[in-house]
Tab-separated table of C-alpha atoms in Angstrom:
chain	number	residue	atom	x	y	z
C	1	UNK	CA	0.086	-0.004	0.200
C	2	UNK	CA	1.379	3.849	-0.869
C	3	UNK	CA	1.725	5.995	2.476
C	4	UNK	CA	-0.916	8.440	3.083
C	5	UNK	CA	0.110	11.643	4.021
C	6	UNK	CA	-0.586	12.743	7.851
C	7	UNK	CA	-1.826	15.595	9.181
C	8	UNK	CA	0.472	18.604	9.004
C	9	UNK	CA	2.652	19.519	11.408
C	10	UNK	CA	2.664	23.061	12.541
C	11	UNK	CA	6.266	23.655	14.084
C	12	UNK	CA	5.798	26.872	15.474
C	13	UNK	CA	2.797	25.753	17.401
C	14	UNK	CA	4.272	22.452	18.743
C	15	UNK	CA	7.249	24.185	19.866
C	16	UNK	CA	4.744	26.857	21.754
C	17	UNK	CA	2.642	24.105	23.073
C	18	UNK	CA	6.350	21.984	24.128
C	19	UNK	CA	7.575	25.701	25.984
C	20	UNK	CA	4.029	25.353	28.113
C	21	UNK	CA	4.702	21.955	29.279
C	22	UNK	CA	2.792	20.299	27.115
C	23	UNK	CA	3.483	16.171	27.303
C	24	UNK	CA	1.895	15.550	24.054
C	25	UNK	CA	3.539	18.258	22.302
C	26	UNK	CA	6.792	17.568	23.825
C	27	UNK	CA	6.595	13.797	22.675
C	28	UNK	CA	5.524	14.360	19.141
C	29	UNK	CA	8.959	16.610	19.158
C	30	UNK	CA	10.527	13.764	20.544
C	31	UNK	CA	9.193	11.521	17.992
C	32	UNK	CA	10.035	14.020	14.840
C	33	UNK	CA	13.485	14.470	16.070
C	34	UNK	CA	14.310	10.534	16.566
C	35	UNK	CA	12.878	10.629	13.061
C	36	UNK	CA	14.589	13.420	11.339
C	37	UNK	CA	11.304	14.194	10.067
C	38	UNK	CA	11.011	18.144	9.244
C	39	UNK	CA	13.987	18.764	11.476
C	40	UNK	CA	17.594	17.324	11.901
C	41	UNK	CA	17.809	13.770	13.413
C	42	UNK	CA	18.960	14.104	16.367
C	43	UNK	CA	18.921	11.289	19.444
C	44	UNK	CA	19.996	13.177	22.319
C	45	UNK	CA	17.644	16.003	21.652
C	46	UNK	CA	15.052	13.203	21.361
C	47	UNK	CA	15.822	11.496	24.685
C	48	UNK	CA	16.018	14.959	26.497
C	49	UNK	CA	12.621	15.803	24.904
C	50	UNK	CA	10.853	12.398	25.615
C	51	UNK	CA	12.155	12.984	29.485
C	52	UNK	CA	10.561	15.971	29.253
C	53	UNK	CA	7.550	14.959	28.389
C	54	UNK	CA	7.656	12.107	31.018
C	55	UNK	CA	7.761	14.816	33.539
C	56	UNK	CA	4.907	16.758	32.320
C	57	UNK	CA	2.647	13.757	32.655
C	58	UNK	CA	2.646	12.614	28.950
C	59	UNK	CA	0.811	8.751	29.467
C	60	UNK	CA	3.317	6.651	27.608
C	61	UNK	CA	6.994	8.442	27.861
C	62	UNK	CA	8.209	7.441	30.817
C	63	UNK	CA	7.327	3.738	29.753
C	64	UNK	CA	9.082	4.515	26.373
C	65	UNK	CA	12.436	5.990	28.690
C	66	UNK	CA	12.011	2.824	30.938
C	67	UNK	CA	12.144	0.337	27.884
C	68	UNK	CA	14.984	2.124	26.383
C	69	UNK	CA	17.169	2.200	29.584
C	70	UNK	CA	19.999	-0.135	28.502
C	71	UNK	CA	22.520	0.804	31.327
C	72	UNK	CA	22.196	1.645	34.906
C	73	UNK	CA	22.401	5.568	33.874
C	74	UNK	CA	20.002	5.300	31.161
C	75	UNK	CA	20.118	4.913	27.295
C	76	UNK	CA	23.054	4.002	25.289
C	77	UNK	CA	21.693	4.841	21.993
C	78	UNK	CA	24.836	3.274	20.190
C	79	UNK	CA	23.954	0.009	21.491
C	80	UNK	CA	20.577	0.686	20.538
C	81	UNK	CA	21.411	1.300	16.847
C	82	UNK	CA	23.825	-1.552	16.371
C	83	UNK	CA	22.361	-4.770	15.196
C	84	UNK	CA	23.531	-7.959	15.725
C	85	UNK	CA	24.821	-9.750	12.857
C	86	UNK	CA	22.766	-11.473	10.165
C	87	UNK	CA	23.267	-14.996	9.063
C	88	UNK	CA	22.280	-16.310	5.513
C	89	UNK	CA	19.666	-18.730	4.973
C	90	UNK	CA	19.574	-17.872	1.216
C	91	UNK	CA	22.046	-16.568	-0.973
C	92	UNK	CA	19.886	-16.586	-4.348
C	93	UNK	CA	17.149	-14.810	-3.203
C	94	UNK	CA	19.310	-13.217	-0.507
C	95	UNK	CA	17.731	-14.021	2.896
C	96	UNK	CA	19.075	-13.194	6.346
C	97	UNK	CA	18.040	-14.176	9.872
C	98	UNK	CA	19.131	-11.869	13.018
C	99	UNK	CA	18.577	-13.835	16.151
C	100	UNK	CA	18.164	-11.563	19.100
C	101	UNK	CA	17.466	-8.644	16.932
C	102	UNK	CA	15.103	-7.438	19.820
C	103	UNK	CA	14.779	-7.454	23.454
C	104	UNK	CA	11.798	-9.507	24.525
C	105	UNK	CA	10.053	-6.419	26.271
C	106	UNK	CA	10.494	-4.045	23.352
C	107	UNK	CA	8.233	-7.079	21.551
C	108	UNK	CA	5.433	-7.116	24.215
C	109	UNK	CA	5.399	-2.863	23.859
C	110	UNK	CA	5.128	-3.287	20.146
C	111	UNK	CA	2.199	-6.300	20.256
C	112	UNK	CA	0.175	-4.336	22.989
C	113	UNK	CA	0.300	-0.785	21.050
C	114	UNK	CA	-1.050	-3.193	17.841
C	115	UNK	CA	-3.420	-5.175	19.489
C	116	UNK	CA	-5.666	-1.734	20.534
C	117	UNK	CA	-5.724	-0.836	16.868
C	118	UNK	CA	-5.459	-3.918	14.428
C	119	UNK	CA	-7.703	-3.834	11.549
C	120	UNK	CA	-8.237	-6.369	8.822
C	121	UNK	CA	-5.158	-5.851	6.460
C	122	UNK	CA	-5.597	-4.456	3.079
C	123	UNK	CA	-3.482	-5.556	-0.117
C	124	UNK	CA	-2.371	-2.488	-2.593
C	125	UNK	CA	-4.600	-1.588	-5.512
C	126	UNK	CA	-2.226	-0.041	-8.213
C	127	UNK	CA	-5.145	1.515	-10.112
C	128	UNK	CA	-6.163	3.672	-6.690
C	129	UNK	CA	-3.273	4.002	-4.708
C	130	UNK	CA	-5.200	2.712	-1.844
C	131	UNK	CA	-5.704	-0.540	0.091
C	132	UNK	CA	-8.481	-3.062	-0.649
C	133	UNK	CA	-9.563	-6.298	1.103
C	134	UNK	CA	-8.451	-9.394	-0.825
C	135	UNK	CA	-8.941	-13.086	-0.351
C	136	UNK	CA	-5.413	-13.871	-0.287
C	137	UNK	CA	-5.265	-12.002	2.734
C	138	UNK	CA	-7.275	-12.747	5.662
C	139	UNK	CA	-4.882	-11.477	8.783
C	140	UNK	CA	-5.020	-8.384	10.524
C	141	UNK	CA	-2.680	-5.446	10.349
C	142	UNK	CA	-1.880	-2.197	12.753
C	143	UNK	CA	-0.307	0.461	10.872
C	144	UNK	CA	1.838	3.378	12.268
C	145	UNK	CA	1.930	6.295	10.722
C	146	UNK	CA	3.037	9.396	12.578
C	147	UNK	CA	0.111	10.084	14.402
C	148	UNK	CA	0.748	6.314	16.466
C	149	UNK	CA	4.685	6.690	16.450
C	150	UNK	CA	6.556	6.609	19.561
C	151	UNK	CA	10.468	6.798	20.371
C	152	UNK	CA	10.618	3.140	21.256
C	153	UNK	CA	9.456	2.266	17.435
C	154	UNK	CA	11.590	5.042	16.102
C	155	UNK	CA	14.266	3.261	17.810
C	156	UNK	CA	13.048	-0.201	15.765
C	157	UNK	CA	13.020	1.223	12.421
C	158	UNK	CA	16.269	2.943	12.927
C	159	UNK	CA	17.723	-0.184	14.055
C	160	UNK	CA	16.083	-2.023	11.081
C	161	UNK	CA	17.385	0.485	8.539
C	162	UNK	CA	21.056	0.147	9.886
C	163	UNK	CA	21.125	-3.913	9.452
C	164	UNK	CA	19.936	-3.610	5.793
C	165	UNK	CA	22.496	-0.568	4.967
C	166	UNK	CA	19.518	1.291	3.511
C	167	UNK	CA	18.585	5.007	4.457
C	168	UNK	CA	15.936	5.473	7.663
C	169	UNK	CA	14.054	8.117	5.411
C	170	UNK	CA	12.828	5.310	3.034
C	171	UNK	CA	11.422	3.036	5.746
C	172	UNK	CA	7.571	3.262	4.904
C	173	UNK	CA	5.374	3.279	7.745
C	174	UNK	CA	5.607	0.399	10.012
C	175	UNK	CA	3.038	-2.439	10.280
C	176	UNK	CA	2.481	-5.024	13.223
C	177	UNK	CA	0.493	-8.354	11.758
C	178	UNK	CA	-1.517	-10.336	13.615
C	179	UNK	CA	-2.752	-13.832	12.172
C	180	UNK	CA	-5.112	-16.011	14.263
C	181	UNK	CA	-5.404	-19.828	13.668
C	182	UNK	CA	-6.212	-20.249	9.883
C	183	UNK	CA	-5.452	-16.598	8.586
C	184	UNK	CA	-2.682	-16.241	5.881
C	185	UNK	CA	-1.382	-13.588	3.779
C	186	UNK	CA	-1.148	-15.891	0.305
C	187	UNK	CA	1.880	-16.032	-2.040
C	188	UNK	CA	2.798	-12.711	-3.201
C	189	UNK	CA	5.986	-10.357	-3.764
C	190	UNK	CA	6.917	-7.100	-2.030
C	191	UNK	CA	8.208	-5.043	-4.986
C	192	UNK	CA	6.250	-3.018	-7.266
C	193	UNK	CA	6.333	-4.243	-10.692
C	194	UNK	CA	7.942	-1.555	-12.749
C	195	UNK	CA	6.162	-2.749	-16.006
C	196	UNK	CA	2.419	-1.884	-14.769
C	197	UNK	CA	2.152	1.714	-15.267
C	198	UNK	CA	-0.060	1.769	-12.237
C	199	UNK	CA	2.931	1.890	-9.836
C	200	UNK	CA	4.828	4.449	-12.115
C	201	UNK	CA	4.022	7.202	-9.690
C	202	UNK	CA	4.787	5.488	-6.470
C	203	UNK	CA	7.989	4.193	-7.788
C	204	UNK	CA	9.013	7.794	-8.715
C	205	UNK	CA	7.973	9.312	-5.472
C	206	UNK	CA	9.868	6.603	-2.910
C	207	UNK	CA	11.807	4.030	-5.167
C	208	UNK	CA	11.556	-0.008	-5.147
C	209	UNK	CA	11.090	-1.686	-2.110
C	210	UNK	CA	14.353	-2.849	-2.110
C	211	UNK	CA	13.708	-4.898	1.092
C	212	UNK	CA	11.783	-6.406	3.610
C	213	UNK	CA	12.115	-7.089	7.684
C	214	UNK	CA	9.878	-9.180	9.437
C	215	UNK	CA	10.632	-9.187	13.248
C	216	UNK	CA	8.712	-11.989	15.237
C	217	UNK	CA	7.059	-10.619	18.328
C	218	UNK	CA	6.072	-13.801	19.912
C	219	UNK	CA	6.765	-17.799	19.582
C	220	UNK	CA	3.903	-19.300	21.601
C	221	UNK	CA	2.017	-20.606	18.798
C	222	UNK	CA	2.740	-23.678	16.204
C	223	UNK	CA	2.763	-23.496	12.557
C	224	UNK	CA	2.795	-19.602	10.878
C	225	UNK	CA	6.302	-19.641	9.113
C	226	UNK	CA	7.446	-17.409	6.326
C	227	UNK	CA	7.534	-19.659	3.471
C	228	UNK	CA	9.285	-18.621	0.062
C	229	UNK	CA	8.810	-20.825	-2.716
C	230	UNK	CA	12.750	-20.532	-4.210
C	231	UNK	CA	14.524	-23.359	-2.572
C	232	UNK	CA	11.198	-24.108	-0.676
C	233	UNK	CA	12.791	-22.313	2.184
C	234	UNK	CA	10.337	-21.912	5.352
C	235	UNK	CA	11.444	-20.029	8.696
C	236	UNK	CA	9.914	-19.290	12.118
C	237	UNK	CA	11.779	-17.272	14.437
C	238	UNK	CA	11.836	-16.788	18.181
C	239	UNK	CA	10.715	-14.167	19.990
C	240	UNK	CA	12.875	-11.060	19.242
C	241	UNK	CA	14.322	-12.499	16.319
C	242	UNK	CA	13.914	-10.591	12.722
C	243	UNK	CA	14.428	-11.956	9.079
C	244	UNK	CA	15.383	-9.845	6.206
C	245	UNK	CA	15.500	-10.322	2.571
C	246	UNK	CA	16.215	-8.360	-0.685
C	247	UNK	CA	13.787	-7.860	-2.912
C	248	UNK	CA	15.529	-6.522	-5.948
C	249	UNK	CA	18.889	-7.875	-7.604
C	250	UNK	CA	22.430	-6.038	-7.279
C	251	UNK	CA	21.429	-4.278	-10.822
C	252	UNK	CA	18.058	-2.513	-9.453
C	253	UNK	CA	15.579	-5.050	-10.987
C	254	UNK	CA	13.341	-6.827	-9.027
C	255	UNK	CA	14.130	-10.351	-7.696
C	256	UNK	CA	11.243	-12.576	-8.990
C	257	UNK	CA	12.353	-15.402	-6.796
C	258	UNK	CA	11.256	-13.409	-3.887
C	259	UNK	CA	7.757	-14.694	-3.745
C	260	UNK	CA	6.560	-15.526	-0.233
C	261	UNK	CA	3.645	-16.166	1.885
C	262	UNK	CA	2.519	-15.991	5.659
C	263	UNK	CA	1.378	-19.508	6.415
C	264	UNK	CA	-1.396	-19.801	8.856
C	265	UNK	CA	-0.729	-20.536	12.490
C	266	UNK	CA	-2.266	-24.181	13.345
C	267	UNK	CA	-2.569	-23.242	16.929
C	268	UNK	CA	-1.900	-19.743	19.039
C	269	UNK	CA	-1.660	-16.572	17.004
C	270	UNK	CA	1.380	-14.997	15.297
C	271	UNK	CA	2.602	-11.347	15.915
C	272	UNK	CA	5.247	-9.690	13.502
C	273	UNK	CA	6.484	-6.375	12.749
C	274	UNK	CA	6.597	-5.838	9.002
C	275	UNK	CA	9.177	-3.326	7.437
C	276	UNK	CA	9.551	-2.209	3.654
C	277	UNK	CA	12.305	-0.361	2.899
C	278	UNK	CA	13.177	1.658	-0.339
C	279	UNK	CA	16.471	2.943	-1.900
C	280	UNK	CA	15.687	7.082	-0.795
C	281	UNK	CA	13.360	9.317	1.085
C	282	UNK	CA	10.213	9.054	0.728
C	283	UNK	CA	7.700	12.097	1.111
C	284	UNK	CA	5.286	11.977	4.241
């Protein structure tokens, strides 16, 4: 699906509200500083504003700080942004597993946030640029556009971008996917077909979806593997593990061998963070 344009941010009004100690305004400024959206990316400033938002009584800022505090003295942002090394599951297509990509507490945070807003998942309609329901996809999804972003998710997005070696401004809005027993996202590709004129405007705006990253937010289910047609690969990570693959070839062409499916769980519920990565900055 394409990225919809969020409500415009009035930086002057936001800054004035922050100076008055408005916790919501401070939290929004923290998110913008973390993402580098409308302002230079500055992690120190983002964390400072997050702490100010917590002191001003923002509902989740204190919880976010607690989650990110990975040393006795507070948040070591450099450690957060350094991903564990990937291991290759396949060379052609290029598919990698990253064990221990996120701590369990962050997985629980993302899952809990998604549970409150998940809706039936949509597929991309190239004729309209919007989403539509299709029988190929029966799972649910929670889409985190700007109004739902928090600093924890901004850290996760940056970690994904660095693991993939792609620019963080090229990330589409993150989604958390939910699969109940029997629900699936049947065989599909993530890249946008350059031969289809309906995708031309989207490709001009943001470039191709170069890579996809999935992060497993739970593992108390059976079945539910991510399956690739090429080589018959089926993979199911543990809670906190990531699966990363390239949708394009070294020459920039699409890799048709990346056709894959989210298989249905046979017991329990499956939750994964799904992130599409493009090669250049997108216009939000």
